[in-house]
mmCIF file of C-alpha atoms in Angstrom:
data_model
loop_
_atom_site.group_PDB
_atom_site.id
_atom_site.type_symbol
_atom_site.label_atom_id
_atom_site.label_comp_id
_atom_site.label_asym_id
_atom_site.label_seq_id
_atom_site.Cartn_x
_atom_site.Cartn_y
_atom_site.Cartn_z
ATOM 1 C CA ILE A 8 -34.203 -18.570 -20.938
ATOM 2 C CA CYS A 9 -30.926 -17.892 -19.166
ATOM 3 C CA VAL A 10 -29.158 -14.616 -19.541
ATOM 4 C CA ASN A 11 -25.590 -14.360 -18.360
ATOM 5 C CA SER A 12 -23.460 -11.306 -18.409
ATOM 6 C CA VAL A 13 -19.740 -11.621 -18.886
ATOM 7 C CA ILE A 14 -17.593 -9.310 -16.824
ATOM 8 C CA ALA A 15 -14.428 -8.241 -18.564
ATOM 9 C CA PRO A 16 -11.157 -8.242 -16.605
ATOM 10 C CA PRO A 17 -10.062 -4.813 -15.351
ATOM 11 C CA THR A 18 -7.920 -2.585 -17.550
ATOM 12 C CA ASN A 19 -5.058 -2.965 -15.055
ATOM 13 C CA ASP A 20 -5.080 -6.795 -15.210
ATOM 14 C CA ASN A 21 -1.485 -6.851 -16.524
ATOM 15 C CA ILE A 22 1.632 -4.901 -15.541
ATOM 16 C CA CYS A 23 1.823 -2.931 -18.810
ATOM 17 C CA GLY A 24 -1.754 -1.689 -18.279
ATOM 18 C CA ALA A 25 -1.066 -0.500 -14.711
ATOM 19 C CA THR A 26 -3.332 2.241 -13.348
ATOM 20 C CA SER A 27 -1.402 5.428 -12.483
ATOM 21 C CA LEU A 28 -1.644 6.641 -8.901
ATOM 22 C CA THR A 29 -0.560 10.075 -7.736
ATOM 23 C CA VAL A 30 1.723 10.114 -4.712
ATOM 24 C CA GLY A 31 0.062 12.038 -1.903
ATOM 25 C CA THR A 32 1.224 13.545 1.364
ATOM 26 C CA SER A 33 -1.286 11.411 3.268
ATOM 27 C CA CYS A 34 -3.106 8.134 2.795
ATOM 28 C CA THR A 35 -5.750 8.884 0.107
ATOM 29 C CA ASN A 36 -7.352 5.644 -1.043
ATOM 30 C CA THR A 37 -8.249 4.497 -4.544
ATOM 31 C CA SER A 38 -10.842 1.712 -4.519
ATOM 32 C CA SER A 39 -10.463 -1.514 -6.475
ATOM 33 C CA GLN A 40 -12.517 -1.756 -9.670
ATOM 34 C CA LEU A 41 -15.337 -4.113 -8.704
ATOM 35 C CA PRO A 42 -16.664 -6.387 -10.018
ATOM 36 C CA ALA A 43 -13.886 -6.503 -12.630
ATOM 37 C CA THR A 44 -11.206 -7.126 -9.977
ATOM 38 C CA LEU A 45 -12.918 -10.410 -9.128
ATOM 39 C CA VAL A 46 -12.222 -11.695 -12.652
ATOM 40 C CA ALA A 47 -8.631 -10.476 -12.897
ATOM 41 C CA THR A 48 -6.297 -13.134 -14.230
ATOM 42 C CA ALA A 49 -2.863 -14.316 -13.153
ATOM 43 C CA SER A 50 0.126 -12.403 -14.504
ATOM 44 C CA PRO A 51 3.300 -14.182 -15.685
ATOM 45 C CA GLN A 52 5.503 -12.444 -13.092
ATOM 46 C CA ALA A 53 6.672 -14.731 -10.297
ATOM 47 C CA ALA A 54 4.822 -14.543 -6.993
ATOM 48 C CA CYS A 55 6.588 -13.153 -3.963
ATOM 49 C CA ALA A 56 3.903 -14.492 -1.575
ATOM 50 C CA GLY A 57 0.473 -16.083 -1.791
ATOM 51 C CA THR A 58 -1.372 -16.860 -5.035
ATOM 52 C CA PRO A 59 -1.470 -13.941 -7.519
ATOM 53 C CA ASP A 60 -4.314 -15.388 -9.622
ATOM 54 C CA ASP A 61 -6.370 -12.197 -9.188
ATOM 55 C CA ASP A 62 -3.685 -9.517 -9.308
ATOM 56 C CA VAL A 63 -4.271 -5.969 -10.507
ATOM 57 C CA TRP A 64 -1.506 -3.491 -11.283
ATOM 58 C CA TYR A 65 -0.767 0.097 -10.297
ATOM 59 C CA LYS A 66 2.153 2.430 -10.914
ATOM 60 C CA PHE A 67 3.517 5.664 -9.475
ATOM 61 C CA VAL A 68 6.359 8.046 -10.165
ATOM 62 C CA ALA A 69 8.612 8.524 -7.140
ATOM 63 C CA THR A 70 8.599 12.116 -5.879
ATOM 64 C CA SER A 71 10.789 11.266 -2.892
ATOM 65 C CA ALA A 72 13.305 8.618 -1.909
ATOM 66 C CA ASN A 73 10.752 7.237 0.572
ATOM 67 C CA HIS A 74 7.128 6.275 -0.061
ATOM 68 C CA THR A 75 4.567 4.060 1.637
ATOM 69 C CA ILE A 76 2.063 1.865 -0.174
ATOM 70 C CA ALA A 77 -1.060 0.954 1.802
ATOM 71 C CA ALA A 78 -3.596 -1.711 0.792
ATOM 72 C CA VAL A 79 -6.716 -2.113 2.953
ATOM 73 C CA GLY A 80 -8.603 -5.401 2.568
ATOM 74 C CA LYS A 81 -12.398 -5.467 2.879
ATOM 75 C CA GLY A 82 -15.004 -8.249 2.830
ATOM 76 C CA GLY A 83 -12.456 -11.022 3.422
ATOM 77 C CA PHE A 84 -9.760 -9.697 1.062
ATOM 78 C CA ASP A 85 -6.228 -10.483 2.377
ATOM 79 C CA PRO A 86 -3.975 -8.040 0.471
ATOM 80 C CA VAL A 87 -0.469 -8.737 -0.780
ATOM 81 C CA ILE A 88 1.622 -5.850 -2.154
ATOM 82 C CA ASP A 89 4.328 -6.804 -4.677
ATOM 83 C CA VAL A 90 6.498 -3.933 -6.004
ATOM 84 C CA LYS A 91 8.495 -4.338 -9.206
ATOM 85 C CA ASN A 92 11.556 -2.356 -10.193
ATOM 86 C CA GLY A 93 11.037 -0.570 -13.497
ATOM 87 C CA ASN A 94 9.410 -1.777 -16.707
ATOM 88 C CA CYS A 95 6.942 -4.506 -17.688
ATOM 89 C CA ALA A 96 9.465 -7.341 -17.246
ATOM 90 C CA ALA A 97 10.824 -6.038 -13.946
ATOM 91 C CA SER A 98 12.076 -8.037 -10.986
ATOM 92 C CA VAL A 99 10.761 -7.923 -7.407
ATOM 93 C CA LEU A 100 11.842 -4.850 -5.463
ATOM 94 C CA GLU A 101 9.788 -5.352 -2.284
ATOM 95 C CA CYS A 102 6.897 -7.539 -1.161
ATOM 96 C CA ILE A 103 4.695 -7.772 1.916
ATOM 97 C CA ASN A 104 2.053 -10.173 3.174
ATOM 98 C CA ALA A 105 2.205 -9.619 6.926
ATOM 99 C CA THR A 106 -1.491 -9.341 7.810
ATOM 100 C CA ALA A 107 -4.690 -11.314 7.324
ATOM 101 C CA ALA A 108 -8.072 -10.653 5.735
ATOM 102 C CA ASN A 109 -9.680 -7.236 6.306
ATOM 103 C CA ALA A 110 -6.388 -5.755 7.483
ATOM 104 C CA THR A 111 -4.015 -3.094 6.181
ATOM 105 C CA GLU A 112 -0.707 -3.947 4.556
ATOM 106 C CA LEU A 113 1.846 -1.116 4.777
ATOM 107 C CA LEU A 114 4.960 -1.336 2.658
ATOM 108 C CA ASN A 115 7.598 1.313 3.391
ATOM 109 C CA LEU A 116 9.877 1.798 0.407
ATOM 110 C CA THR A 117 13.239 3.509 0.849
ATOM 111 C CA GLY A 118 16.050 4.387 -1.534
ATOM 112 C CA LEU A 119 13.731 5.093 -4.466
ATOM 113 C CA THR A 120 14.964 7.090 -7.443
ATOM 114 C CA ILE A 121 13.041 10.370 -7.820
ATOM 115 C CA GLY A 122 11.344 10.497 -11.235
ATOM 116 C CA GLN A 123 11.438 6.725 -11.784
ATOM 117 C CA THR A 124 8.181 4.801 -12.354
ATOM 118 C CA TYR A 125 7.521 1.869 -10.025
ATOM 119 C CA ASN A 126 4.917 -0.818 -10.764
ATOM 120 C CA PHE A 127 3.167 -2.835 -8.105
ATOM 121 C CA ARG A 128 0.362 -5.311 -7.876
ATOM 122 C CA VAL A 129 -2.206 -6.033 -5.213
ATOM 123 C CA TYR A 130 -3.843 -9.438 -4.933
ATOM 124 C CA HIS A 131 -5.668 -11.677 -2.466
ATOM 125 C CA ALA A 132 -3.172 -13.992 -0.723
ATOM 126 C CA GLY A 133 -5.411 -17.049 -1.144
ATOM 127 C CA THR A 134 -6.761 -18.696 -4.264
ATOM 128 C CA GLY A 135 -9.252 -16.415 -6.038
ATOM 129 C CA SER A 136 -10.932 -13.467 -4.296
ATOM 130 C CA PRO A 137 -13.770 -13.902 -1.799
ATOM 131 C CA ILE A 138 -17.136 -12.920 -3.307
ATOM 132 C CA GLY A 139 -18.004 -9.383 -2.207
ATOM 133 C CA SER A 140 -14.401 -8.542 -1.291
ATOM 134 C CA SER A 141 -12.529 -5.409 -2.295
ATOM 135 C CA PHE A 142 -9.561 -3.279 -1.307
ATOM 136 C CA ASP A 143 -8.394 0.314 -1.214
ATOM 137 C CA VAL A 144 -4.864 1.281 -2.201
ATOM 138 C CA SER A 145 -2.765 4.438 -1.834
ATOM 139 C CA VAL A 146 0.796 5.665 -2.246
ATOM 140 C CA TYR A 147 2.041 8.503 -0.064
ATOM 141 C CA THR A 148 5.144 10.138 1.346
ATOM 142 C CA PRO A 149 5.429 9.415 5.057
ATOM 143 C CA LEU A 150 5.764 12.423 7.320
ATOM 144 C CA PRO A 151 8.922 12.582 9.406
ATOM 145 C CA LEU A 152 8.144 11.997 13.074
ATOM 146 C CA GLN A 153 9.689 14.023 15.842
ATOM 147 C CA TYR A 154 9.790 12.602 19.321
ATOM 148 C CA GLN A 155 9.814 14.690 22.482
ATOM 149 C CA PHE A 156 10.754 13.237 25.847
ATOM 150 C CA ALA A 157 10.572 14.925 29.221
ATOM 151 C CA GLN A 158 11.163 14.233 32.870
ATOM 152 C CA SER A 159 8.293 13.054 35.035
ATOM 153 C CA ASN A 160 7.307 16.720 35.624
ATOM 154 C CA GLY A 161 5.832 16.704 32.078
ATOM 155 C CA SER A 162 7.850 19.576 30.585
ATOM 156 C CA TYR A 163 8.756 19.253 26.880
ATOM 157 C CA SER A 164 11.276 21.101 24.831
ATOM 158 C CA ALA A 165 9.262 22.840 22.130
ATOM 159 C CA ILE A 166 8.964 21.554 18.572
ATOM 160 C CA SER A 167 7.448 24.170 16.296
ATOM 161 C CA GLY A 168 4.681 23.151 13.877
ATOM 162 C CA GLY A 169 3.384 19.692 13.261
ATOM 163 C CA THR A 170 0.475 17.685 14.548
ATOM 164 C CA VAL A 171 0.572 15.843 17.867
ATOM 165 C CA LEU A 172 -0.088 12.169 17.073
ATOM 166 C CA GLY A 173 0.070 10.866 20.610
ATOM 167 C CA SER A 174 1.429 11.361 24.088
ATOM 168 C CA GLY A 175 1.687 9.442 27.316
ATOM 169 C CA THR A 176 3.971 8.167 30.060
ATOM 170 C CA ILE A 177 6.355 5.218 30.027
ATOM 171 C CA ASN A 178 8.259 4.408 33.225
ATOM 172 C CA ASN A 179 7.726 7.935 34.568
ATOM 173 C CA ALA A 180 9.051 9.498 31.335
ATOM 174 C CA VAL A 181 6.557 11.670 29.457
ATOM 175 C CA TYR A 182 6.594 11.530 25.663
ATOM 176 C CA LYS A 183 4.903 13.211 22.730
ATOM 177 C CA VAL A 184 5.005 12.198 19.021
ATOM 178 C CA VAL A 185 4.711 15.002 16.488
ATOM 179 C CA ALA A 186 4.449 14.713 12.690
#
Protein backbone atom coordinates (compact mmCIF):
# COMPACT_ATOMS: atom_id res chain seq x y z
CA ILE A 1 0.00 0.00 0.00
CA CYS A 2 1.31 3.42 -0.95
CA VAL A 3 -0.06 6.53 0.61
CA ASN A 4 0.79 9.85 -0.96
CA SER A 5 -0.23 13.21 0.29
CA VAL A 6 -0.83 16.01 -2.15
CA ILE A 7 0.38 19.42 -1.10
CA ALA A 8 -1.77 22.24 -2.36
CA PRO A 9 -0.10 25.34 -3.82
CA PRO A 10 0.10 28.31 -1.43
CA THR A 11 -2.75 30.80 -1.27
CA ASN A 12 -0.43 33.47 -2.70
CA ASP A 13 0.47 31.40 -5.80
CA ASN A 14 -1.00 34.06 -8.12
CA ILE A 15 -0.78 37.86 -8.12
CA CYS A 16 -4.47 38.39 -7.27
CA GLY A 17 -4.08 36.21 -4.16
CA ALA A 18 -1.02 38.13 -2.90
CA THR A 19 -0.33 37.99 0.84
CA SER A 20 -0.49 41.44 2.48
CA LEU A 21 2.63 42.61 4.29
CA THR A 22 2.74 45.55 6.67
CA VAL A 23 5.49 48.07 6.00
CA GLY A 24 7.76 48.29 9.02
CA THR A 25 10.41 50.71 10.21
CA SER A 26 12.98 47.90 10.28
CA CYS A 27 13.54 44.57 8.57
CA THR A 28 10.91 42.24 10.14
CA ASN A 29 10.80 38.97 8.22
CA THR A 30 7.81 36.92 7.12
CA SER A 31 8.75 33.31 6.35
CA SER A 32 7.74 31.52 3.16
CA GLN A 33 4.87 29.05 3.50
CA LEU A 34 6.61 25.68 3.38
CA PRO A 35 6.06 23.12 2.04
CA ALA A 36 3.41 24.81 -0.12
CA THR A 37 5.96 27.24 -1.61
CA LEU A 38 7.78 24.26 -3.12
CA VAL A 39 4.71 23.44 -5.23
CA ALA A 40 3.92 27.00 -6.32
CA THR A 41 3.22 27.25 -10.02
CA ALA A 42 4.37 29.67 -12.70
CA SER A 43 2.36 32.87 -13.10
CA PRO A 44 1.52 34.31 -16.55
CA GLN A 45 3.40 37.57 -15.89
CA ALA A 46 6.63 37.90 -17.84
CA ALA A 47 9.87 37.15 -16.01
CA CYS A 48 12.29 39.95 -15.30
CA ALA A 49 15.11 37.52 -14.40
CA GLY A 50 15.55 33.81 -13.80
CA THR A 51 12.76 31.22 -14.01
CA PRO A 52 9.59 32.17 -12.09
CA ASP A 53 8.14 28.63 -12.06
CA ASP A 54 7.81 28.71 -8.25
CA ASP A 55 6.80 32.31 -7.63
CA VAL A 56 4.71 33.46 -4.68
CA TRP A 57 3.11 36.89 -4.40
CA TYR A 58 3.03 39.59 -1.74
CA LYS A 59 1.62 43.10 -1.62
CA PHE A 60 2.03 46.23 0.49
CA VAL A 61 0.54 49.69 0.67
CA ALA A 62 3.17 52.42 0.38
CA THR A 63 3.40 54.56 3.51
CA SER A 64 6.36 56.52 2.18
CA ALA A 65 7.88 57.40 -1.18
CA ASN A 66 10.79 55.07 -0.37
CA HIS A 67 10.67 51.45 0.77
CA THR A 68 13.07 48.51 0.76
CA ILE A 69 12.09 44.92 0.05
CA ALA A 70 14.42 42.27 1.46
CA ALA A 71 14.34 38.56 0.55
CA VAL A 72 16.72 36.22 2.40
CA GLY A 73 17.37 32.85 0.74
CA LYS A 74 17.92 29.75 2.88
CA GLY A 75 18.80 26.12 2.10
CA GLY A 76 19.97 26.88 -1.45
CA PHE A 77 17.17 29.32 -2.36
CA ASP A 78 18.43 32.09 -4.72
CA PRO A 79 15.79 34.85 -4.39
CA VAL A 80 14.57 37.11 -7.17
CA ILE A 81 12.33 40.08 -6.29
CA ASP A 82 10.00 41.30 -9.06
CA VAL A 83 7.81 44.33 -8.23
CA LYS A 84 4.72 45.11 -10.30
CA ASN A 85 3.04 48.48 -10.62
CA GLY A 86 -0.59 48.32 -9.53
CA ASN A 87 -3.24 45.69 -10.21
CA CYS A 88 -3.28 42.01 -11.20
CA ALA A 89 -2.23 42.69 -14.81
CA ALA A 90 0.49 45.17 -13.89
CA SER A 91 3.81 45.75 -15.63
CA VAL A 92 7.29 45.45 -14.11
CA LEU A 93 8.25 48.36 -11.87
CA GLU A 94 11.56 47.05 -10.50
CA CYS A 95 13.42 43.74 -10.42
CA ILE A 96 16.57 42.43 -8.77
CA ASN A 97 18.60 39.24 -8.97
CA ALA A 98 22.04 40.43 -7.89
CA THR A 99 23.04 37.70 -5.41
CA ALA A 100 23.31 33.93 -5.30
CA ALA A 101 21.81 31.16 -3.17
CA ASN A 102 21.52 31.76 0.59
CA ALA A 103 22.04 35.49 0.16
CA THR A 104 19.92 38.59 0.71
CA GLU A 105 18.39 40.53 -2.15
CA LEU A 106 17.67 44.18 -1.26
CA LEU A 107 15.50 46.20 -3.60
CA ASN A 108 15.32 49.92 -2.81
CA LEU A 109 12.18 51.45 -4.28
CA THR A 110 11.93 55.21 -4.71
CA GLY A 111 9.23 57.51 -6.05
CA LEU A 112 6.36 55.37 -4.74
CA THR A 113 2.88 56.84 -4.41
CA ILE A 114 1.74 56.90 -0.76
CA GLY A 115 -1.47 54.88 -0.37
CA GLN A 116 -0.97 52.85 -3.56
CA THR A 117 -0.79 49.03 -3.38
CA TYR A 118 2.29 47.42 -4.92
CA ASN A 119 2.48 43.70 -5.76
CA PHE A 120 5.69 41.73 -5.88
CA ARG A 121 6.77 38.16 -6.25
CA VAL A 122 9.68 36.21 -4.87
CA TYR A 123 10.98 33.12 -6.63
CA HIS A 124 14.08 30.93 -6.93
CA ALA A 125 16.23 32.12 -9.86
CA GLY A 126 16.80 28.58 -11.14
CA THR A 127 14.34 25.96 -12.31
CA GLY A 128 12.17 24.75 -9.42
CA SER A 129 13.14 25.27 -5.76
CA PRO A 130 15.83 23.21 -4.03
CA ILE A 131 14.32 20.65 -1.64
CA GLY A 132 14.46 22.02 1.90
CA SER A 133 14.88 25.63 0.73
CA SER A 134 12.95 28.62 2.00
CA PHE A 135 13.13 32.39 2.23
CA ASP A 136 12.16 35.27 4.48
CA VAL A 137 10.73 38.49 3.09
CA SER A 138 10.09 41.96 4.52
CA VAL A 139 9.13 45.46 3.42
CA TYR A 140 10.37 48.43 5.42
CA THR A 141 11.09 52.14 5.26
CA PRO A 142 14.83 52.75 5.24
CA LEU A 143 16.16 55.07 7.91
CA PRO A 144 17.92 58.18 6.66
CA LEU A 145 21.65 57.98 7.34
CA GLN A 146 23.65 60.89 8.64
CA TYR A 147 27.38 60.93 8.11
CA GLN A 148 29.84 62.70 10.39
CA PHE A 149 33.40 63.39 9.34
CA ALA A 150 36.19 64.82 11.45
CA GLN A 151 39.85 65.69 11.27
CA SER A 152 42.43 63.14 12.35
CA ASN A 153 42.05 64.38 15.97
CA GLY A 154 38.74 62.43 16.10
CA SER A 155 36.39 65.31 16.99
CA TYR A 156 32.87 65.13 15.50
CA SER A 157 30.24 67.77 15.17
CA ALA A 158 27.30 66.47 17.18
CA ILE A 159 24.25 64.82 15.63
CA SER A 160 21.45 64.49 18.14
CA GLY A 161 19.58 61.18 18.41
CA GLY A 162 20.01 58.16 16.24
CA THR A 163 21.98 54.96 16.51
CA VAL A 164 25.66 54.74 15.62
CA LEU A 165 25.95 52.10 12.88
CA GLY A 166 29.69 52.26 12.43
CA SER A 167 32.81 54.35 12.74
CA GLY A 168 36.41 54.21 11.67
CA THR A 169 39.26 55.98 9.89
CA ILE A 170 39.89 56.38 6.18
CA ASN A 171 43.06 58.18 5.07
CA ASN A 172 43.41 59.87 8.47
CA ALA A 173 39.80 61.13 8.35
CA VAL A 174 37.56 59.84 11.14
CA TYR A 175 33.95 59.02 10.27
CA LYS A 176 30.78 57.92 12.01
CA VAL A 177 27.49 56.71 10.42
CA VAL A 178 24.31 57.43 12.35
CA ALA A 179 20.76 56.29 11.53
